[in-house]
């Protein structure tokens, strides 16, 4: 499975490098809505308790310049504990996305994550990442991204690697 994901990622990067020769700006320059599905792999202390997390998010990208976008994201993430307990959080973040070429971008967001179970608490979120936005029509694209998230809170920090697949229109 890892080889398939890495192969797809290199394929998208090769396509993005070819597209960079034709245009250095994102496609198209206008506000964009995002719908994403996410798989998270907890690390550190939280990784000892939880196997995997699944979630979904919606977001808005607003152009500041031709390559820089202000971002806002809200979603739901559930972590599945090894003893079959589930913890669900609602992360809300704002930040920026910068396009290095027509399709390749880096993104950084900060925000908060609120646990919906009693005692789950609230955390400060820092989430840097990178991705590829592959156009499928003139006004939409498919996104593939990878990011690291750190949730700082009382009672233990949550660190995770997340893989995001989404649709942008």
C-alpha positions as a Python dict, from the first residue, in 0.01 Angstrom:
ca = {
    (1, 'X'): (0, 0, 0),
    (2, 'X'): (286, 238, 84),
    (3, 'X'): (443, 174, -257),
    (4, 'X'): (117, 254, -434),
    (5, 'X'): (78, 584, -245),
    (6, 'X'): (441, 678, -308),
    (7, 'X'): (405, 587, -677),
    (8, 'X'): (93, 802, -712),
    (9, 'X'): (264, 1091, -532),
    (10, 'X'): (565, 1077, -764),
    (11, 'X'): (331, 1059, -1065),
    (12, 'X'): (149, 1373, -952),
    (13, 'X'): (482, 1549, -888),
    (14, 'X'): (604, 1459, -1238),
    (15, 'X'): (281, 1594, -1387),
    (16, 'X'): (307, 1908, -1175),
    (17, 'X'): (666, 1967, -1291),
    (18, 'X'): (549, 1945, -1653),
    (19, 'X'): (262, 2184, -1582),
    (20, 'X'): (500, 2432, -1418),
    (21, 'X'): (651, 2501, -1758),
    (22, 'X'): (318, 2633, -1886),
    (23, 'X'): (209, 2840, -1585),
    (24, 'X'): (346, 2945, -1247),
    (25, 'X'): (12, 3044, -1098),
    (26, 'X'): (-256, 2839, -922),
    (27, 'X'): (-552, 2723, -1126),
    (28, 'X'): (-782, 2923, -1114),
    (29, 'X'): (-729, 3236, -901),
    (30, 'X'): (-1060, 3273, -715),
    (31, 'X'): (-1209, 3164, -380),
    (32, 'X'): (-1228, 2784, -354),
    (33, 'X'): (-1429, 2542, -143),
    (34, 'X'): (-1267, 2218, -25),
    (35, 'X'): (-1419, 1888, 89),
    (36, 'X'): (-1162, 1649, 235),
    (37, 'X'): (-1142, 1298, 375),
    (38, 'X'): (-856, 1236, 615),
    (39, 'X'): (-672, 942, 768),
    (40, 'X'): (-455, 1019, 1072),
    (41, 'X'): (-180, 814, 1227),
    (42, 'X'): (-126, 918, 1592),
    (43, 'X'): (234, 939, 1712),
    (44, 'X'): (404, 961, 2051),
    (45, 'X'): (204, 901, 2371),
    (46, 'X'): (-129, 920, 2187),
    (47, 'X'): (-1, 669, 1933),
    (48, 'X'): (45, 417, 2214),
    (49, 'X'): (-328, 439, 2292),
    (50, 'X'): (-485, 492, 1950),
    (51, 'X'): (-434, 307, 1622),
    (52, 'X'): (-581, 538, 1361),
    (53, 'X'): (-806, 838, 1312),
    (54, 'X'): (-1059, 910, 1040),
    (55, 'X'): (-1227, 1239, 962),
    (56, 'X'): (-1367, 1485, 721),
    (57, 'X'): (-1329, 1858, 678),
    (58, 'X'): (-1459, 2149, 480),
    (59, 'X'): (-1261, 2458, 400),
    (60, 'X'): (-1241, 2785, 216),
    (61, 'X'): (-934, 2924, 34),
    (62, 'X'): (-941, 3297, -38),
    (63, 'X'): (-678, 3448, -274),
    (64, 'X'): (-450, 3712, -126),
    (65, 'X'): (-210, 3714, -423),
    (66, 'X'): (-188, 3491, -731),
    (67, 'X'): (7, 3228, -534),
    (68, 'X'): (-94, 3293, -169),
    (69, 'X'): (-432, 3198, -23),
    (70, 'X'): (-579, 3257, 323),
    (71, 'X'): (-741, 2936, 449),
    (72, 'X'): (-1009, 2837, 696),
    (73, 'X'): (-1093, 2475, 783),
    (74, 'X'): (-1338, 2299, 1015),
    (75, 'X'): (-1403, 1928, 1048),
    (76, 'X'): (-1448, 1622, 1264),
    (77, 'X'): (-1183, 1362, 1350),
    (78, 'X'): (-1240, 1038, 1541),
    (79, 'X'): (-951, 839, 1688),
    (80, 'X'): (-1004, 468, 1745),
    (81, 'X'): (-844, 335, 2061),
    (82, 'X'): (-682, -5, 2073),
    (83, 'X'): (-935, -115, 2339),
    (84, 'X'): (-1224, -11, 2106),
    (85, 'X'): (-1288, 327, 2269),
    (86, 'X'): (-1336, 622, 2032),
    (87, 'X'): (-1245, 987, 2090),
    (88, 'X'): (-1395, 1252, 1862),
    (89, 'X'): (-1263, 1604, 1815),
    (90, 'X'): (-1375, 1911, 1617),
    (91, 'X'): (-1065, 2093, 1483),
    (92, 'X'): (-1106, 2451, 1355),
    (93, 'X'): (-806, 2616, 1189),
    (94, 'X'): (-700, 2924, 991),
    (95, 'X'): (-379, 2976, 799),
    (96, 'X'): (-219, 3016, 459),
    (97, 'X'): (-152, 2809, 149),
    (98, 'X'): (128, 2901, -92),
    (99, 'X'): (150, 2759, -445),
    (100, 'X'): (508, 2702, -564),
    (101, 'X'): (377, 2605, -907),
    (102, 'X'): (40, 2553, -1069),
    (103, 'X'): (-28, 2243, -857),
    (104, 'X'): (227, 2205, -574),
    (105, 'X'): (160, 2390, -249),
    (106, 'X'): (269, 2422, 113),
    (107, 'X'): (18, 2502, 385),
    (108, 'X'): (36, 2599, 752),
    (109, 'X'): (-260, 2644, 987),
    (110, 'X'): (-320, 2714, 1355),
    (111, 'X'): (-637, 2684, 1555),
    (112, 'X'): (-816, 2486, 1821),
    (113, 'X'): (-954, 2137, 1859),
    (114, 'X'): (-1247, 2067, 2091),
    (115, 'X'): (-1314, 1716, 2220),
    (116, 'X'): (-1681, 1622, 2231),
    (117, 'X'): (-1650, 1354, 2504),
    (118, 'X'): (-1653, 1459, 2867),
    (119, 'X'): (-1299, 1534, 2981),
    (120, 'X'): (-1154, 1536, 2628),
    (121, 'X'): (-1062, 1904, 2659),
    (122, 'X'): (-951, 2168, 2415),
    (123, 'X'): (-617, 2183, 2235),
    (124, 'X'): (-409, 2438, 2046),
    (125, 'X'): (-345, 2307, 1692),
    (126, 'X'): (-41, 2367, 1471),
    (127, 'X'): (-54, 2195, 1131),
    (128, 'X'): (212, 2240, 857),
    (129, 'X'): (186, 2033, 539),
    (130, 'X'): (225, 2007, 164),
    (131, 'X'): (18, 1880, -122),
    (132, 'X'): (-74, 1859, -486),
    (133, 'X'): (-384, 2009, -643),
    (134, 'X'): (-452, 1827, -971),
    (135, 'X'): (-706, 2002, -1203),
    (136, 'X'): (-985, 1776, -1333),
    (137, 'X'): (-1198, 2050, -1492),
    (138, 'X'): (-1154, 2422, -1548),
    (139, 'X'): (-1310, 2500, -1207),
    (140, 'X'): (-1229, 2197, -991),
    (141, 'X'): (-937, 1984, -879),
    (142, 'X'): (-850, 1679, -673),
    (143, 'X'): (-616, 1737, -379),
    (144, 'X'): (-370, 1499, -220),
    (145, 'X'): (-189, 1623, 88),
    (146, 'X'): (30, 1515, 376),
    (147, 'X'): (65, 1708, 701),
    (148, 'X'): (194, 1688, 1054),
    (149, 'X'): (-38, 1807, 1331),
    (150, 'X'): (49, 1889, 1689),
    (151, 'X'): (-235, 1938, 1936),
    (152, 'X'): (-107, 2087, 2264),
    (153, 'X'): (-337, 2040, 2564),
    (154, 'X'): (-351, 1964, 2936),
    (155, 'X'): (-346, 1590, 2993),
    (156, 'X'): (-107, 1510, 2707),
    (157, 'X'): (-30, 1631, 2358),
    (158, 'X'): (-160, 1465, 2045),
    (159, 'X'): (78, 1438, 1751),
    (160, 'X'): (-21, 1284, 1420),
    (161, 'X'): (63, 1243, 1055),
    (162, 'X'): (-239, 1287, 832),
    (163, 'X'): (-309, 1195, 470),
    (164, 'X'): (-575, 1407, 302),
    (165, 'X'): (-767, 1337, -18),
    (166, 'X'): (-1013, 1602, -127),
    (167, 'X'): (-1213, 1774, -395),
    (168, 'X'): (-1179, 2148, -455),
    (169, 'X'): (-1424, 2359, -650),
}
